[in-house]
CSV table of C-alpha atoms and ligand atoms in Angstrom, one decimal:
chain,number,residue,atom,x,y,z
A,1,MET,CA,82.7,5.1,43.9
A,2,VAL,CA,80.2,6.5,46.4
A,3,ARG,CA,77.7,3.8,46.9
A,4,ARG,CA,74.1,4.6,46.8
A,5,ALA,CA,73.1,5.9,50.2
A,6,LEU,CA,69.6,5.2,51.4
A,7,THR,CA,69.2,8.4,53.3
A,8,GLY,CA,66.1,10.0,54.6
A,9,LEU,CA,64.4,6.8,55.4
A,10,VAL,CA,62.4,6.3,58.6
A,11,LEU,CA,61.6,3.3,60.6
A,12,ILE,CA,58.4,1.5,59.6
A,13,SER,CA,56.9,-1.7,60.8
A,14,LEU,CA,57.0,-4.7,58.5
A,15,VAL,CA,54.3,-5.0,55.9
A,16,GLY,CA,52.5,-8.2,56.6
A,17,CYS,CA,52.7,-11.1,54.3
A,18,ALA,CA,49.7,-12.7,52.8
A,19,GLY,CA,49.8,-15.7,55.1
A,20,SER,CA,48.0,-18.8,54.0
A,21,GLY,CA,47.6,-19.8,57.7
A,22,SER,CA,48.9,-22.7,59.6
A,23,SER,CA,47.5,-26.1,59.1
A,24,SER,CA,47.9,-27.3,62.7
A,25,GLY,CA,46.7,-24.9,65.3
A,26,GLY,CA,46.0,-21.2,65.0
A,27,SER,CA,46.2,-19.8,68.5
A,28,HIS,CA,48.7,-17.3,69.6
A,29,PRO,CA,52.0,-18.6,70.7
A,30,SER,CA,52.5,-18.5,74.4
A,31,ARG,CA,55.1,-15.9,75.5
A,32,SER,CA,54.6,-16.6,79.2
A,33,THR,CA,57.8,-18.5,80.0
A,34,THR,CA,61.4,-17.3,79.5
A,35,THR,CA,62.2,-20.3,77.3
A,36,THR,CA,60.0,-18.8,74.6
A,37,ALA,CA,61.8,-15.5,74.5
A,38,PRO,CA,62.8,-14.9,70.9
A,39,GLY,CA,66.3,-13.6,71.9
A,40,PRO,CA,69.0,-12.8,70.8
A,41,SER,CA,66.5,-9.9,71.1
A,42,ASP,CA,68.3,-7.7,68.7
A,43,PRO,CA,66.7,-4.3,69.3
A,44,TYR,CA,66.6,-3.7,65.5
A,45,TYR,CA,64.3,-6.6,64.7
A,46,SER,CA,62.9,-7.9,67.9
A,47,GLU,CA,60.7,-10.4,66.0
A,48,ALA,CA,63.6,-12.1,64.4
A,49,GLY,CA,66.0,-14.7,65.8
A,50,ALA,CA,66.0,-17.0,68.8
A,51,GLY,CA,68.7,-17.2,71.5
A,52,VAL,CA,67.7,-20.5,73.2
A,53,TYR,CA,69.1,-22.9,70.6
A,54,ASP,CA,71.9,-23.0,68.1
A,55,VAL,CA,71.4,-24.2,64.5
A,56,GLY,CA,74.2,-26.4,63.2
A,57,HIS,CA,72.8,-27.2,59.7
A,58,TYR,CA,70.0,-26.4,57.4
A,59,ASP,CA,69.0,-28.7,54.6
A,60,ILE,CA,66.6,-27.0,52.3
A,61,GLY,CA,65.0,-29.0,49.4
A,62,LEU,CA,62.6,-27.3,47.1
A,63,ARG,CA,60.9,-27.8,43.8
A,64,TYR,CA,60.1,-25.0,41.4
A,65,SER,CA,58.9,-24.6,37.9
A,66,PRO,CA,59.0,-21.2,36.1
A,67,ASP,CA,55.4,-21.5,34.9
A,68,GLN,CA,54.0,-21.6,38.4
A,69,PRO,CA,54.7,-19.3,41.3
A,70,ALA,CA,54.3,-21.9,44.1
A,71,ILE,CA,57.1,-24.0,45.6
A,72,THR,CA,56.9,-27.3,47.5
A,73,ALA,CA,59.7,-27.6,50.0
A,74,THR,CA,61.2,-29.4,53.0
A,75,THR,CA,63.6,-27.8,55.4
A,76,THR,CA,65.4,-29.9,57.9
A,77,ILE,CA,67.1,-28.0,60.8
A,78,THR,CA,69.6,-29.7,63.0
A,79,ALA,CA,70.1,-27.6,66.2
A,80,THR,CA,71.4,-27.8,69.8
A,81,ALA,CA,69.3,-26.7,72.7
A,82,LYS,CA,71.0,-24.1,75.0
A,83,ARG,CA,68.5,-24.8,77.8
A,84,ASN,CA,65.5,-27.0,78.4
A,85,LEU,CA,62.9,-26.3,75.7
A,86,ALA,CA,59.3,-27.0,76.0
A,87,GLU,CA,58.8,-25.0,72.9
A,88,PHE,CA,60.9,-22.9,70.5
A,89,HIS,CA,60.5,-20.3,67.8
A,90,LEU,CA,61.4,-20.2,64.1
A,91,ASP,CA,61.1,-17.2,61.8
A,92,PHE,CA,58.8,-18.1,58.9
A,93,SER,CA,56.3,-16.2,56.9
A,94,GLY,CA,53.4,-16.9,54.6
A,95,LEU,CA,53.7,-20.4,53.4
A,96,THR,CA,51.4,-23.3,54.3
A,97,ILE,CA,52.9,-26.0,56.5
A,98,ASP,CA,52.0,-29.5,55.6
A,99,GLN,CA,53.9,-31.4,58.3
A,100,ILE,CA,56.2,-30.6,61.1
A,101,THR,CA,58.2,-33.1,63.2
A,102,VAL,CA,60.8,-32.9,65.9
A,103,ASP,CA,63.0,-35.9,66.1
A,104,ALA,CA,60.6,-37.7,63.8
A,105,ALA,CA,57.6,-37.2,66.1
A,106,ALA,CA,54.7,-34.9,65.0
A,107,ALA,CA,55.0,-31.5,66.9
A,108,GLY,CA,52.5,-28.9,67.9
A,109,LEU,CA,52.5,-25.7,66.0
A,110,SER,CA,51.1,-22.2,66.3
A,111,ARG,CA,52.1,-19.2,64.2
A,112,THR,CA,52.0,-15.5,63.7
A,113,ARG,CA,52.7,-13.5,60.5
A,114,THR,CA,56.4,-13.7,61.2
A,115,ASP,CA,57.1,-16.8,63.3
A,116,LEU,CA,56.3,-20.3,64.3
A,117,THR,CA,56.1,-21.7,67.8
A,118,VAL,CA,57.0,-25.3,67.8
A,119,ARG,CA,56.0,-27.6,70.6
A,120,PRO,CA,57.8,-30.9,70.5
A,121,ARG,CA,56.0,-33.9,71.9
A,122,ARG,CA,58.7,-34.2,74.6
A,123,ALA,CA,60.6,-31.3,75.9
A,124,ILE,CA,64.2,-31.0,74.6
A,125,ALA,CA,66.9,-31.2,77.2
A,126,SER,CA,69.5,-28.5,77.4
A,127,GLY,CA,72.5,-29.6,75.4
A,128,ALA,CA,70.6,-32.1,73.2
A,129,THR,CA,70.8,-32.0,69.5
A,130,PHE,CA,67.3,-32.1,67.8
A,131,VAL,CA,66.1,-32.3,64.3
A,132,THR,CA,63.1,-30.3,63.1
A,133,LYS,CA,61.6,-31.2,59.7
A,134,ILE,CA,59.1,-28.9,58.1
A,135,ARG,CA,57.3,-29.7,54.9
A,136,TYR,CA,55.5,-26.7,53.3
A,137,HIS,CA,54.2,-25.3,50.1
A,138,GLY,CA,52.7,-22.1,48.6
A,139,VAL,CA,53.7,-18.9,46.9
A,140,PRO,CA,56.6,-17.2,48.6
A,141,ARG,CA,56.2,-13.4,49.0
A,142,ALA,CA,58.9,-10.8,49.3
A,143,ILE,CA,58.5,-8.4,52.2
A,144,ALA,CA,59.2,-4.7,52.5
A,145,ASP,CA,62.7,-3.8,53.5
A,146,PRO,CA,62.2,-2.6,57.1
A,147,GLY,CA,64.6,0.3,56.6
A,148,ASP,CA,62.8,1.7,53.6
A,149,ALA,CA,59.7,3.8,54.2
A,150,SER,CA,59.3,5.1,50.7
A,151,ASP,CA,56.0,4.5,48.8
A,152,ASP,CA,57.6,1.8,46.8
A,153,PRO,CA,59.9,0.1,49.3
A,154,THR,CA,62.7,-2.2,48.3
A,155,ARG,CA,61.6,-5.8,48.8
A,156,ILE,CA,63.6,-8.5,50.4
A,157,GLY,CA,63.4,-12.3,50.4
A,158,TRP,CA,62.1,-14.6,47.6
A,159,THR,CA,61.2,-12.6,44.6
A,160,ARG,CA,59.7,-14.0,41.4
A,161,THR,CA,59.7,-12.0,38.2
A,162,ARG,CA,56.9,-11.8,35.8
A,163,ASP,CA,58.7,-14.2,33.4
A,164,GLY,CA,59.1,-16.8,36.1
A,165,ARG,CA,62.7,-16.2,37.2
A,166,VAL,CA,63.5,-16.1,40.9
A,167,TYR,CA,66.1,-14.4,43.0
A,168,VAL,CA,66.6,-14.1,46.8
A,169,VAL,CA,68.2,-11.1,48.5
A,170,SER,CA,67.4,-11.2,52.2
A,171,GLU,CA,69.5,-8.7,54.1
A,172,PRO,CA,68.5,-8.1,56.8
A,173,ILE,CA,65.4,-10.3,57.6
A,174,GLY,CA,64.1,-11.8,54.3
A,175,ALA,CA,65.1,-15.4,54.8
A,176,ARG,CA,61.8,-16.3,56.5
A,177,THR,CA,60.1,-15.8,53.1
A,178,TRP,CA,61.5,-19.1,51.8
A,179,PHE,CA,62.7,-21.3,54.7
A,180,PRO,CA,62.0,-21.5,58.4
A,181,GLY,CA,65.0,-20.7,60.5
A,182,ASN,CA,66.7,-18.7,63.2
A,183,ASP,CA,67.0,-15.5,61.1
A,184,HIS,CA,69.8,-13.7,62.8
A,185,PRO,CA,73.5,-13.5,61.9
A,186,ALA,CA,74.4,-14.5,65.5
A,187,ASP,CA,73.3,-18.0,64.7
A,188,LYS,CA,75.3,-19.2,61.7
A,189,ALA,CA,75.1,-22.7,60.2
A,190,THR,CA,76.2,-24.8,57.3
A,191,PHE,CA,73.7,-25.4,54.5
A,192,ASP,CA,72.7,-27.9,51.9
A,193,ILE,CA,70.3,-26.3,49.3
A,194,ARG,CA,68.8,-28.6,46.7
A,195,VAL,CA,66.6,-27.1,44.1
A,196,ASP,CA,64.7,-29.2,41.6
A,197,VAL,CA,63.9,-27.3,38.4
A,198,PRO,CA,63.2,-28.2,34.7
A,199,ASP,CA,65.9,-28.4,32.1
A,200,GLY,CA,66.8,-25.1,30.7
A,201,VAL,CA,67.0,-23.1,33.9
A,202,SER,CA,70.0,-23.0,36.2
A,203,VAL,CA,70.2,-22.5,39.9
A,204,ALA,CA,73.0,-20.4,41.5
A,205,SER,CA,73.3,-20.7,45.2
A,206,ASN,CA,75.9,-20.8,48.0
A,207,GLY,CA,79.0,-23.0,48.1
A,208,THR,CA,79.9,-25.7,45.7
A,209,PHE,CA,77.5,-27.6,43.5
A,210,ALA,CA,76.7,-30.6,41.5
A,211,PRO,CA,73.6,-30.7,39.2
A,212,THR,CA,72.2,-34.2,39.0
A,213,PRO,CA,69.4,-35.5,36.7
A,214,GLY,CA,66.1,-35.9,38.5
A,215,SER,CA,62.8,-37.0,37.1
A,216,PRO,CA,62.6,-36.9,33.3
A,217,GLY,CA,63.2,-33.3,32.1
A,218,ARG,CA,64.3,-32.0,35.5
A,219,TYR,CA,67.6,-31.5,37.3
A,220,THR,CA,68.3,-31.1,41.0
A,221,TRP,CA,71.0,-28.5,41.7
A,222,HIS,CA,72.6,-29.5,44.9
A,223,TRP,CA,74.6,-26.8,46.6
A,224,THR,CA,76.7,-27.3,49.7
A,225,MET,CA,77.8,-24.4,51.9
A,226,ALA,CA,80.4,-26.2,54.1
A,227,GLN,CA,81.4,-23.2,56.2
A,228,PRO,CA,79.0,-21.4,58.6
A,229,MET,CA,76.7,-18.9,56.9
A,230,ALA,CA,74.2,-16.3,58.3
A,231,THR,CA,70.6,-16.9,57.1
A,232,TYR,CA,70.5,-13.5,55.3
A,233,LEU,CA,73.3,-14.6,53.0
A,234,ALA,CA,71.5,-17.8,51.8
A,235,THR,CA,70.3,-17.4,48.2
A,236,VAL,CA,69.0,-19.0,45.2
A,237,VAL,CA,68.8,-17.5,41.7
A,238,ILE,CA,66.7,-19.6,39.3
A,239,ALA,CA,66.8,-18.4,35.7
A,240,PRO,CA,68.2,-19.4,32.3
A,241,MET,CA,71.9,-18.5,32.8
A,242,ARG,CA,75.2,-19.1,31.2
A,243,GLU,CA,78.0,-20.1,33.4
A,244,GLU,CA,81.6,-19.0,33.3
A,245,GLN,CA,84.2,-21.2,35.0
A,246,THR,CA,87.6,-19.8,35.8
A,247,ALA,CA,90.0,-19.5,38.7
A,248,SER,CA,92.2,-16.9,40.2
A,249,ALA,CA,96.0,-17.1,39.5
A,250,ALA,CA,96.5,-18.5,43.0
A,251,GLY,CA,93.8,-21.1,42.4
A,252,VAL,CA,90.5,-20.0,44.0
A,253,PRO,CA,87.8,-21.4,41.7
A,254,ILE,CA,85.4,-18.8,40.3
A,255,ARG,CA,82.0,-19.7,38.8
A,256,ASN,CA,79.9,-16.9,37.5
A,257,PHE,CA,76.2,-17.1,36.4
A,258,PHE,CA,75.2,-14.5,33.8
A,259,PRO,CA,72.0,-13.9,31.9
A,260,PRO,CA,72.7,-15.1,28.3
A,261,ARG,CA,72.0,-11.8,26.8
A,262,LEU,CA,74.3,-10.0,29.2
A,263,TYR,CA,77.0,-12.6,29.0
A,264,ASP,CA,79.8,-10.7,27.1
A,265,GLU,CA,79.5,-7.5,29.1
A,266,SER,CA,79.3,-9.4,32.4
A,267,VAL,CA,82.5,-11.3,31.5
A,268,THR,CA,84.1,-7.9,31.1
A,269,ASP,CA,82.7,-6.5,34.3
A,270,PHE,CA,84.0,-9.4,36.3
A,271,ALA,CA,87.3,-9.9,34.5
A,272,THR,CA,89.3,-8.6,37.5
A,273,THR,CA,87.7,-10.9,40.1
A,274,GLY,CA,90.6,-13.3,40.2
A,275,ALA,CA,93.2,-10.6,40.7
A,276,MET,CA,91.0,-9.0,43.4
A,277,ILE,CA,90.7,-12.3,45.3
A,278,ASP,CA,94.4,-12.8,45.2
A,279,TYR,CA,95.2,-9.2,46.2
A,280,PHE,CA,92.7,-9.2,49.0
A,281,SER,CA,94.0,-12.6,50.2
A,282,THR,CA,97.4,-11.0,50.7
A,283,ILE,CA,96.1,-8.1,52.8
A,284,PHE,CA,93.1,-9.7,54.5
A,285,GLY,CA,94.3,-13.3,54.9
A,286,PRO,CA,93.4,-16.3,52.8
A,287,TYR,CA,90.1,-16.3,51.0
A,288,PRO,CA,87.8,-18.0,53.5
A,289,PHE,CA,85.6,-20.2,51.3
A,290,ASP,CA,86.0,-23.0,48.7
A,291,ALA,CA,85.0,-20.9,45.7
A,292,TYR,CA,83.7,-17.5,44.7
A,293,GLY,CA,81.4,-16.1,41.9
A,294,ALA,CA,78.9,-13.5,40.9
A,295,VAL,CA,75.4,-14.0,39.7
A,296,VAL,CA,74.0,-11.2,37.6
A,297,LEU,CA,70.3,-10.4,37.5
A,298,ARG,CA,68.4,-9.0,34.6
A,299,ASP,CA,66.6,-6.9,37.1
A,300,GLU,CA,67.5,-3.5,38.4
A,301,ILE,CA,67.5,-3.8,42.2
A,302,GLY,CA,69.5,-0.8,43.0
A,303,TYR,CA,72.2,-2.6,44.9
A,304,ALA,CA,74.4,-5.7,45.1
A,305,LEU,CA,74.5,-8.2,47.9
A,306,GLU,CA,77.4,-10.3,49.3
A,307,THR,CA,75.6,-13.6,49.3
A,308,GLN,CA,78.2,-16.0,50.6
A,309,THR,CA,80.5,-17.3,47.8
A,310,MET,CA,78.0,-16.1,45.2
A,311,SER,CA,77.5,-12.3,45.3
A,312,ILE,CA,74.3,-11.0,43.5
A,313,PHE,CA,74.4,-7.9,41.3
A,314,GLY,CA,71.4,-6.0,40.0
A,315,SER,CA,71.9,-5.2,36.3
A,316,ASP,CA,72.0,-1.5,37.2
A,317,MET,CA,75.2,-2.0,39.3
A,318,LEU,CA,77.2,-3.0,36.3
A,319,GLY,CA,78.6,-1.4,33.2
A,320,THR,CA,82.2,-0.8,32.1
A,321,ASP,CA,82.8,2.2,34.3
A,322,GLN,CA,84.9,2.5,37.4
A,323,ASP,CA,81.9,2.3,39.7
A,324,ALA,CA,81.1,-1.2,38.6
A,325,GLU,CA,84.6,-2.3,39.5
A,326,ASP,CA,84.2,-0.7,42.9
A,327,THR,CA,81.0,-2.7,43.5
A,328,VAL,CA,82.7,-5.9,42.4
A,329,ALA,CA,85.5,-5.2,44.9
A,330,HIS,CA,83.0,-4.2,47.6
A,331,GLU,CA,81.0,-7.5,47.5
A,332,LEU,CA,84.1,-9.6,47.3
A,333,ALA,CA,85.6,-7.9,50.4
A,334,HIS,CA,82.4,-8.7,52.3
A,335,GLN,CA,83.3,-12.4,52.0
A,336,TRP,CA,85.9,-11.6,54.7
A,337,PHE,CA,84.0,-8.8,56.4
A,338,GLY,CA,80.4,-9.7,57.0
A,339,ASP,CA,80.3,-13.3,55.7
A,340,SER,CA,83.3,-15.1,57.3
A,341,VAL,CA,83.5,-12.6,60.2
A,342,SER,CA,79.9,-11.8,61.0
A,343,ILE,CA,78.3,-9.2,63.2
A,344,ARG,CA,76.6,-10.4,66.4
A,345,ARG,CA,74.0,-7.6,66.3
A,346,TRP,CA,72.8,-5.3,63.5
A,347,ALA,CA,73.9,-2.2,65.3
A,348,ASP,CA,77.5,-3.2,64.4
A,349,ILE,CA,76.8,-3.1,60.6
A,350,TRP,CA,79.6,-0.6,60.1
A,351,LEU,CA,82.1,-3.5,60.6
A,352,ASN,CA,80.6,-5.0,57.4
A,353,GLU,CA,80.0,-1.9,55.3
A,354,GLY,CA,83.0,0.2,56.5
A,355,PHE,CA,85.5,-2.5,55.6
A,356,ALA,CA,83.8,-3.4,52.3
A,357,THR,CA,83.8,0.3,51.3
A,358,TYR,CA,87.4,0.8,52.4
A,359,ALA,CA,88.4,-2.2,50.4
A,360,GLN,CA,87.2,-0.5,47.2
A,361,TYR,CA,89.8,2.2,47.9
A,362,LEU,CA,92.5,-0.3,48.8
A,363,TRP,CA,91.8,-2.0,45.4
A,364,ASP,CA,92.0,1.3,43.5
A,365,ASP,CA,95.1,2.2,45.3
A,366,HIS,CA,96.6,-1.2,44.4
A,367,VAL,CA,95.9,-1.1,40.7
A,368,ASP,CA,96.0,2.6,39.8
A,369,PRO,CA,99.3,4.4,40.3
A,370,ALA,CA,97.6,7.7,39.9
A,371,PHE,CA,95.2,7.0,42.8
A,372,ASP,CA,95.9,8.9,46.0
A,373,ILE,CA,94.0,7.3,48.8
A,374,ASN,CA,94.7,10.2,51.2
A,375,LEU,CA,93.2,12.6,48.7
A,376,GLU,CA,90.2,10.4,48.1
A,377,MET,CA,89.6,10.0,51.8
A,378,ALA,CA,89.9,13.7,52.3
A,379,LYS,CA,87.3,14.2,49.6
A,380,LEU,CA,85.0,11.7,51.3
A,381,ARG,CA,85.5,13.5,54.6
A,382,ALA,CA,84.6,16.8,52.9
A,383,GLY,CA,81.2,15.4,51.8
A,384,ASP,CA,78.0,16.5,53.3
A,385,GLU,CA,78.4,16.0,57.0
A,386,ARG,CA,74.7,15.8,57.6
A,387,HIS,CA,74.9,12.3,56.0
A,388,LEU,CA,78.1,11.3,57.9
A,389,THR,CA,76.4,10.6,61.1
A,390,ARG,CA,77.6,8.0,63.6
A,391,PRO,CA,78.4,4.6,62.0
A,392,HIS,CA,77.9,2.6,65.2
A,393,ASN,CA,74.2,1.9,66.1
A,394,PRO,CA,72.9,3.9,63.1
A,395,GLY,CA,69.3,2.7,63.5
A,396,VAL,CA,67.2,0.5,61.3
A,397,GLU,CA,66.9,3.2,58.7
A,398,GLY,CA,70.6,3.9,58.7
A,399,LEU,CA,71.9,0.4,58.1
A,400,PHE,CA,72.9,1.0,54.5
A,401,SER,CA,73.7,4.7,54.6
A,402,ALA,CA,76.6,7.0,54.1
A,403,ALA,CA,77.2,6.8,57.9
A,404,THR,CA,78.0,3.1,57.8
A,405,TYR,CA,79.6,2.9,54.4
A,406,GLU,CA,81.5,6.2,54.0
A,407,ARG,CA,82.1,7.2,57.6
A,408,GLY,CA,82.8,3.5,58.4
A,409,ALA,CA,85.6,3.6,55.7
A,410,LEU,CA,86.8,7.0,57.0
A,411,THR,CA,87.1,5.5,60.5
A,412,LEU,CA,89.3,2.7,59.2
A,413,HIS,CA,91.5,5.2,57.3
A,414,ALA,CA,91.8,7.4,60.3
A,415,LEU,CA,92.7,4.4,62.4
A,416,ARG,CA,95.4,3.4,59.8
A,417,LEU,CA,96.8,6.9,59.9
A,418,THR,CA,96.8,6.8,63.7
A,419,ILE,CA,98.5,3.4,64.3
A,420,GLY,CA,100.5,3.2,61.0
A,421,ASP,CA,100.4,0.7,58.2
A,422,ALA,CA,102.2,-2.1,59.8
A,423,LYS,CA,99.9,-2.3,62.8
A,424,PHE,CA,96.8,-1.6,60.8
A,425,PHE,CA,97.3,-4.4,58.3
A,426,GLU,CA,98.4,-6.7,61.1
A,427,LEU,CA,95.1,-5.9,62.9
A,428,VAL,CA,93.1,-6.6,59.7
A,429,LYS,CA,94.7,-10.1,59.3
A,430,VAL,CA,94.4,-11.0,63.0
A,431,TRP,CA,90.8,-9.8,63.0
A,432,THR,CA,89.8,-12.1,60.0
A,433,ALA,CA,91.7,-15.0,61.5
A,434,LYS,CA,90.6,-14.7,65.1
A,435,TYR,CA,86.9,-14.4,64.2
A,436,ARG,CA,86.9,-16.5,61.0
A,437,TYR,CA,83.5,-18.2,60.5
A,438,ALA,CA,82.3,-16.6,63.8
A,439,ASN,CA,80.8,-13.4,65.1
A,440,ALA,CA,82.2,-10.3,66.5
A,441,THR,CA,81.2,-6.9,67.9
A,442,THR,CA,82.5,-3.4,67.8
A,443,ALA,CA,83.8,-3.9,71.4
A,444,ASP,CA,85.8,-6.9,70.1
A,445,PHE,CA,87.3,-4.8,67.4
A,446,ILE,CA,88.3,-2.0,69.8
A,447,ALA,CA,89.8,-4.5,72.2
A,448,LEU,CA,91.8,-6.2,69.5
A,449,THR,CA,93.0,-2.8,68.1
A,450,ASN,CA,94.1,-1.7,71.6
A,451,GLU,CA,96.0,-4.9,72.0
A,452,ILE,CA,97.8,-4.7,68.6
A,453,ALA,CA,98.4,-1.0,68.7
A,454,GLY,CA,99.6,-1.1,72.3
A,455,GLN,CA,97.6,1.9,73.1
A,456,ASP,CA,94.2,2.8,74.4
A,457,LEU,CA,92.1,4.0,71.4
A,458,THR,CA,88.8,3.9,73.2
A,459,ASP,CA,88.4,7.6,72.9
A,460,PHE,CA,89.4,7.6,69.2
A,461,PHE,CA,86.7,5.0,68.5
A,462,HIS,CA,84.2,6.9,70.5
A,463,ARG,CA,84.7,10.1,68.5
A,464,TRP,CA,84.6,8.3,65.2
A,465,LEU,CA,81.8,5.8,65.8
A,466,ASP,CA,79.4,7.2,68.4
A,467,THR,CA,79.2,10.9,67.8
A,468,ASN,CA,77.4,12.7,64.9
A,469,GLN,CA,80.3,15.1,64.4
A,470,VAL,CA,83.0,13.9,62.0
A,471,PRO,CA,86.4,14.2,63.5
A,472,PRO,CA,89.2,15.6,61.3
A,473,LEU,CA,91.4,13.0,59.6
A,474,PRO,CA,94.8,12.7,61.2
A,475,LYS,CA,97.6,14.3,59.2
A,476,SER,CA,98.8,11.8,56.6
A,477,LEU,CA,101.7,9.6,57.5
A,478,LEU,CA,101.4,7.5,54.3
B,1,LIG,N1,75.1,-5.3,52.0
B,1,LIG,C1,74.8,-4.8,50.7
B,1,LIG,C2,76.0,-4.2,50.1
B,1,LIG,O1,76.6,-3.3,50.7
B,1,LIG,C3,73.6,-3.8,50.6
B,1,LIG,C4,72.3,-4.4,51.0
B,1,LIG,C5,71.2,-3.4,50.8
B,1,LIG,N2,70.0,-4.0,51.3
B,1,LIG,C6,68.9,-3.5,51.4
B,1,LIG,N3,67.9,-4.2,51.9
B,1,LIG,N4,68.7,-2.2,51.0
B,1,LIG,O2,76.6,-4.6,49.2
B,2,ZN,ZN1,78.2,-3.6,51.5
């Protein structure tokens, strides 16, 4: 039940990617005018994201063959300028750019290890929609997880296995390893992802899909993510896989992609997905997307990730014990908390992980008559307090830690005990409805809670979220 806590990690700078250099220009981008500020200037990853434009849509088309590590790709980004732009930044690492145009005219380009500065032939007027098309190729390289300072850090981004399979897990800033973009959850966009692969391998990605025959012996898997999605949730998994198509009793389509040799046990691991979708829909509000599913890797990656509509599970997260079911519930709950309602800055990660962790307990409470949620929460509260530090603004190294997962869940349980079930579950539903497909902050959550509870809980939240001492759980009213 207790999810792997990445504790004891310290902040490190990103390991550079073996860049193959830019083809047009090589000078340093100018940072001299305010229009080039990378904003939203998230203090956790100051190099990622841009605040001066708003991406509406990404169209990513790429070609891959398992016998070669390189890809050829074209990403087309439709965005709206928030101010006059003489130039703008995109996050992108390592691949060679063959051509870049803005509104069909060749654009100037300079780059660093982590980003591109694009200079359109003509400045873009504030409010204008513009289309940037980037053709590129090369061998994508995963980068070190910035929160992991160990000798063998977790890698994020495009990852190719020795036998030619590919998976992408990007949280928090790995998206730039395979497509140029505005790599921050504050700028969500819809996606088309088209992957051209040989017969015999499947492509799992986000949204809904239709494989269409391409050149002889190849298929293009066209995936469409019609609701806004943060860049870190975009994925492709390219591998021989066997598909399972089902639906929840209430009718939400489920399509799972499993490694052929793990098919039977995976079917068992995910047998409760439909019931979970339907139960969570009753307490969190309607499932926010057109379909759901799981993709199981053969690889042990030490975690699972809530990639929108298609959660990814390392093979080490599964197995027929209770923990696997908790992980399945956790990633599904993220579709509401994290994916549909997204954070505006990484310091608010407890809004994702606290809710997803609490959802595991809500599921257990729903299906297991012997489960006592108060007892389980009291046990969690009794855990090692040195790890239960403040969930809000936990630092880059604390993003995926007991502070955000466990104390995040404890905060929600304490809130529930304080305001009562009726108001707590009303709050949850209004939260997912009010911020559906959008972004929200801890301050937004506190404001909505105060409104629904009809009392000022600022001090309650301060003690639970911003101090390193764990408050006592309120006496149970459940
Ligand atoms: N959000 C994921 C989950 O809770 C965990 C991601 C861990 N990522 C990482 N780079 N260590 O399911
Ligand atoms: Zn999580």
